[in-house]
C-alpha positions as a printed NumPy array, in Angstrom:
array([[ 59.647,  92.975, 105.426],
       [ 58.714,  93.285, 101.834],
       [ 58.819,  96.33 ,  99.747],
       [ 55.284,  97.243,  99.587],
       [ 54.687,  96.158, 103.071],
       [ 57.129,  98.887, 104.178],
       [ 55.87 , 101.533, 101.702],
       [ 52.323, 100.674, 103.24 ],
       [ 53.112, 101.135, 106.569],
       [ 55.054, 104.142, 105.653],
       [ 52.461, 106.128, 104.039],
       [ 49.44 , 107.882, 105.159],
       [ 47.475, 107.622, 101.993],
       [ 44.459, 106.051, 101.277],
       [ 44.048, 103.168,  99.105],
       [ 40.04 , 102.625,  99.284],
       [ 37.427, 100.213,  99.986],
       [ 37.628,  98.653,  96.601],
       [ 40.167,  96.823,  94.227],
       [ 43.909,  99.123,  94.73 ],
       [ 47.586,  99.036,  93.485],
       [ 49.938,  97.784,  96.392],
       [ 52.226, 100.729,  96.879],
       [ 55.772, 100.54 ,  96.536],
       [ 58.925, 102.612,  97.352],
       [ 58.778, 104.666,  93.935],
       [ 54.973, 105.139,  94.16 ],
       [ 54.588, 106.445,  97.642],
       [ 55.24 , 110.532,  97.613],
       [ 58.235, 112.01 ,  99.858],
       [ 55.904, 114.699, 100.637],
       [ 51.813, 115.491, 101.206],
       [ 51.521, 111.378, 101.313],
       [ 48.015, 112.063, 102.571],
       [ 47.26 , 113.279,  98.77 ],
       [ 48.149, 110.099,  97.253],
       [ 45.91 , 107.026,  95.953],
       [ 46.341, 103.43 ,  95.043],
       [ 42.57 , 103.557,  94.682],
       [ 41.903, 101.994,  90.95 ],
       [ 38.854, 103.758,  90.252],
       [ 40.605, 107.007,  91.159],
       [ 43.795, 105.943,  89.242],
       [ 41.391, 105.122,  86.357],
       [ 39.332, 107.863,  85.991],
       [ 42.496, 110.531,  85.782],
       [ 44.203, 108.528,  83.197],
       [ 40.547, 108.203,  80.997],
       [ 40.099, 111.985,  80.844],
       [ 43.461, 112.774,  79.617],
       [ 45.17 , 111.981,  76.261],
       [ 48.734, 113.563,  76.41 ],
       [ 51.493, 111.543,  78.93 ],
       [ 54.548, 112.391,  79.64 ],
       [ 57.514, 109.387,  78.993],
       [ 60.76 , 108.921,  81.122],
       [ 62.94 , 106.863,  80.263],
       [ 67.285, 106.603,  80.273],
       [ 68.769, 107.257,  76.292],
       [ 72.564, 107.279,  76.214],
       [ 72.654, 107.099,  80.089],
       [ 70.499, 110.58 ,  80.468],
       [ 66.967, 110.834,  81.522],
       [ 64.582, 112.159,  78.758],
       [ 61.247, 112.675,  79.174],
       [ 59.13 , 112.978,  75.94 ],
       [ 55.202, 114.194,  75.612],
       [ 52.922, 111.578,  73.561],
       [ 49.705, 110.095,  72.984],
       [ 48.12 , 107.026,  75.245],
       [ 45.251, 105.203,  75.875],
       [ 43.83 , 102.699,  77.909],
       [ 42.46 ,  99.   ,  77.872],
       [ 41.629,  97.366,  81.159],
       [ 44.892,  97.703,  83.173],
       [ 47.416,  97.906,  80.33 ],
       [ 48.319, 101.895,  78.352],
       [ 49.05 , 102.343,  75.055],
       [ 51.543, 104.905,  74.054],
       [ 51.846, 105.823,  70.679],
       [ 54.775, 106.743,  68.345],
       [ 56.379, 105.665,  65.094],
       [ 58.463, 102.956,  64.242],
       [ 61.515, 105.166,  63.79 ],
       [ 61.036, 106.589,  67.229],
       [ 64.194, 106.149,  70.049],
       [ 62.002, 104.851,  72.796],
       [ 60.302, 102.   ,  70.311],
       [ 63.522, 100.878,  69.034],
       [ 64.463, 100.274,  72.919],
       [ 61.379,  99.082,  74.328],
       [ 62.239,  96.073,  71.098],
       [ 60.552,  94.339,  68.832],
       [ 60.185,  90.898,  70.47 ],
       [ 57.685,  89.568,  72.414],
       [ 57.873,  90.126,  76.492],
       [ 58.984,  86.822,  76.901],
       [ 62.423,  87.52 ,  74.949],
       [ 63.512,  91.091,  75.267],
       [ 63.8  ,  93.034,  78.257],
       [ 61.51 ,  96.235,  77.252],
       [ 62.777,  99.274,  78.344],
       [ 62.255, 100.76 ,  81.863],
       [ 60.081, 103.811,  81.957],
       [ 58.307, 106.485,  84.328],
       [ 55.218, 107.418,  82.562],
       [ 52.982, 110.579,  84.03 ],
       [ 49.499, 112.093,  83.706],
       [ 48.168, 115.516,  85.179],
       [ 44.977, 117.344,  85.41 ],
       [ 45.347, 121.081,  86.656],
       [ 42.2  , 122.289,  88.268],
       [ 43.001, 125.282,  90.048],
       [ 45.668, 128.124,  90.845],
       [ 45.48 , 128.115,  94.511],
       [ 46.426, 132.244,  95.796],
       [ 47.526, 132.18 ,  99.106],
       [ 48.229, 135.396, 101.475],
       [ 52.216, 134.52 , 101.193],
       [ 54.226, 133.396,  98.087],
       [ 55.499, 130.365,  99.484],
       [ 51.927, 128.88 , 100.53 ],
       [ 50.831, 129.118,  96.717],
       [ 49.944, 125.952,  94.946],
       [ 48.019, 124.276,  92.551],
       [ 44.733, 122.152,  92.99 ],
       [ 45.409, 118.714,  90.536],
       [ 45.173, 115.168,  89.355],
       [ 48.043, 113.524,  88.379],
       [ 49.062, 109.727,  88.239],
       [ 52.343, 107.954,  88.055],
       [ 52.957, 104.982,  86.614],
       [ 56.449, 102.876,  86.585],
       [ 57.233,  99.908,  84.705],
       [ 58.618,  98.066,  81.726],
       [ 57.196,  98.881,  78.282],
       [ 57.425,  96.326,  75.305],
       [ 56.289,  96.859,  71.867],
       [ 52.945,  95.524,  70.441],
       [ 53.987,  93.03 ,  67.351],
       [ 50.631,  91.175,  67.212],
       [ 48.658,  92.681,  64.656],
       [ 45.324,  92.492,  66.474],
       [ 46.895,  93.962,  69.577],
       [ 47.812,  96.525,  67.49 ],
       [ 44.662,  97.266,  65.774],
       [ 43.009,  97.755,  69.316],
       [ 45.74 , 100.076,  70.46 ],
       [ 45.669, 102.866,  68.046],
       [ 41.804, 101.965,  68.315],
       [ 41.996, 102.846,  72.173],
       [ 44.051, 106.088,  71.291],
       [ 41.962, 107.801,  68.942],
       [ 38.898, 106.894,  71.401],
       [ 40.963, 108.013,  74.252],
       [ 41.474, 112.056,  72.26 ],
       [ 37.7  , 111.946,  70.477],
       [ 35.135, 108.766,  72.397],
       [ 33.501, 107.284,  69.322],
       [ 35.864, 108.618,  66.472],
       [ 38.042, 105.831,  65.824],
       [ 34.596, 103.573,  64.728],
       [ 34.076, 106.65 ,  62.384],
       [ 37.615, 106.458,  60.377],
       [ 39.114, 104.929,  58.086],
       [ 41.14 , 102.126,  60.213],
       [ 45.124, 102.36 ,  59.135],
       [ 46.124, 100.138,  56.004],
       [ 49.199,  97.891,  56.416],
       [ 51.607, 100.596,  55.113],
       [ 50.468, 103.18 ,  57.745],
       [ 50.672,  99.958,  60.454],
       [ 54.316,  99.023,  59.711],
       [ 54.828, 102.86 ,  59.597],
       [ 53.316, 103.081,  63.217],
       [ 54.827, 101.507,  66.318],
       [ 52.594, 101.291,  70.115],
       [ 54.174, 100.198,  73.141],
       [ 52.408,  98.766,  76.132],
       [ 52.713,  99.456,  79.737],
       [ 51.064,  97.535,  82.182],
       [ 49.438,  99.457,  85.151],
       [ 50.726,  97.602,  88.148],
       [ 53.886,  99.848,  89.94 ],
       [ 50.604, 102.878,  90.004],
       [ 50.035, 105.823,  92.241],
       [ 47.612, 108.939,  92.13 ],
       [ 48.076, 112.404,  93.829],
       [ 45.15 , 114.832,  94.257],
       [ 45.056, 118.457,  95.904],
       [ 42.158, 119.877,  96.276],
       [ 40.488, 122.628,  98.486],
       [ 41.875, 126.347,  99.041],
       [ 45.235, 127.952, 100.377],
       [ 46.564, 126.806, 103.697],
       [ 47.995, 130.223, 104.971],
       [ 49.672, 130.342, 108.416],
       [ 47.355, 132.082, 111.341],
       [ 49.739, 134.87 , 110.996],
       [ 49.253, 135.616, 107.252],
       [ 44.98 , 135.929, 107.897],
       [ 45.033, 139.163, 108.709],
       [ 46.867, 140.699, 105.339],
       [ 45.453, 142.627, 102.972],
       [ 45.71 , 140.139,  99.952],
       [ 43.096, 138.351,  98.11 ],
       [ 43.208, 134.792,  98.557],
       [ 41.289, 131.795,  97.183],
       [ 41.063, 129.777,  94.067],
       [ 40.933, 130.567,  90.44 ],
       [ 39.606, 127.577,  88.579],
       [ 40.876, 125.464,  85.609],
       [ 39.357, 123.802,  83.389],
       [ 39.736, 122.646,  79.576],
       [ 37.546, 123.712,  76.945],
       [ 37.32 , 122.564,  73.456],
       [ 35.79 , 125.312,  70.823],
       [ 33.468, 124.643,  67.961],
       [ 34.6  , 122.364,  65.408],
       [ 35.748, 124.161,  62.087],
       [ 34.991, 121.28 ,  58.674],
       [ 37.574, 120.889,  56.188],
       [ 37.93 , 123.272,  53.588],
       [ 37.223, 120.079,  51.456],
       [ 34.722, 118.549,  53.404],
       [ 31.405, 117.26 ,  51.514],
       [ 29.094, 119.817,  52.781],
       [ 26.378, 116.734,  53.181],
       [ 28.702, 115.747,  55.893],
       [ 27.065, 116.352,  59.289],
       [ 28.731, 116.914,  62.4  ],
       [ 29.034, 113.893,  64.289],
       [ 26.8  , 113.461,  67.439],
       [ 29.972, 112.755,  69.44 ],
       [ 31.714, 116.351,  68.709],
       [ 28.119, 117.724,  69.134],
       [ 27.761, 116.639,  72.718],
       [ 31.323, 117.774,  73.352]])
């Protein structure tokens, strides 16, 4: 039996009426399976509203996990960082075809709730997260590359990188993206209130849900901003 046949059969999660990931051994969860999602839509629609990852991968034979920047085209992610950067010196500088990219577990969460239940140990959080594992290689072709840091200024501000200066070729060689394709993919959702035991009801502590959400203020101009300079209908409908 193949590998995602058994993680299939082994999991009680849901992977939708429309197009899915096949699950594997690393993406099916060891516990709450019933949260998880191979669902595309669902996978797709976490990763689009987020910005900041987190990225695993093995330096010096220990794990390090660093926060960055991504974005998405289709079924590939974009991760940013600079061309002096450890993980974009491993992932390499060759095409796919001739260097073996570098391994990596790359993760995206949404918090949506504090979840208060009558005991300590039944508190939790309601959240969206997504898992991705696979092999990341660095983008060398210069139109690739344009439409990468395109996709992650979109993916912070929709509409913003059409309304910048695009990066000269001294800020591109200074810059380095690597790609990940979305194909070893899982999602994992909570949601609802706390699940107390029958014995816990009758306590005299609140219990429920306090919600999350993020918020973005009122944009503050440059001190040296033109003063003719509007604010741009895309941070206005923010």
């Amino acid at each position: 039996m193949s590998t995602t046949t058994t993680a299939t059969a082994a999991t009680g999660a849901t992977t939708g009426d429309g197009p899915s990931y096949p699950p594997t051994d690393r993406t099916v969860p060891t516990r709450s399976r019933q949260r998880a999602s191979y669902d595309k839509d669902v996978v797709h629609a976490i990763l689009d509203e987020g910005y900041v990852c987190h990225l695993g991968f093995i330096r010096d034979g220990a794990p390090v996990v660093l926060p960055t920047l991504y974005g998405r085209i289709g079924e590939r992610l974009y991760v940013h960082g600079s061309t002096g950067s450890r993980p974009l010196r491993m992932a390499g500088a060759k095409e796919p075809a001739e260097a073996p990219g570098l391994p990596v577990c790359l993760t995206v969460t949404h918090v949506d709730g504090l979840v208060l239940a009558r005991s300590a140990f039944h508190h939790s959080l309601n959240y969206r997260s997504v898992v991705v594992h696979g092999t990341a290689h660095q983008v060398t072709d210069p139109d690739e590359l344009r439409s990468a840091l395109d996709a992650l200024v979109d993916q912070v501000v929709p509409g913003r990188a059409a309304d910048s200066r695009p990066a000269n070729a001294k800020e591109l060689a200074a810059t380095a993206v690597i790609r990940l394709d979305l194909e070893e993919v899982s999602a994992k959702v909570r949601t609802g209130g706390p699940n107390d035991d029958a014995e816990d009801l009758p306590l005299p502590h609140w219990a429920g849900v306090v919600p999350v959400a993020p918020r973005t203020g009122t944009p503050v101009a440059s001190a040296d901003l033109d003063p003719a300079i509007a604010l741009p209908s895309y941070l206005t409908a923010r």
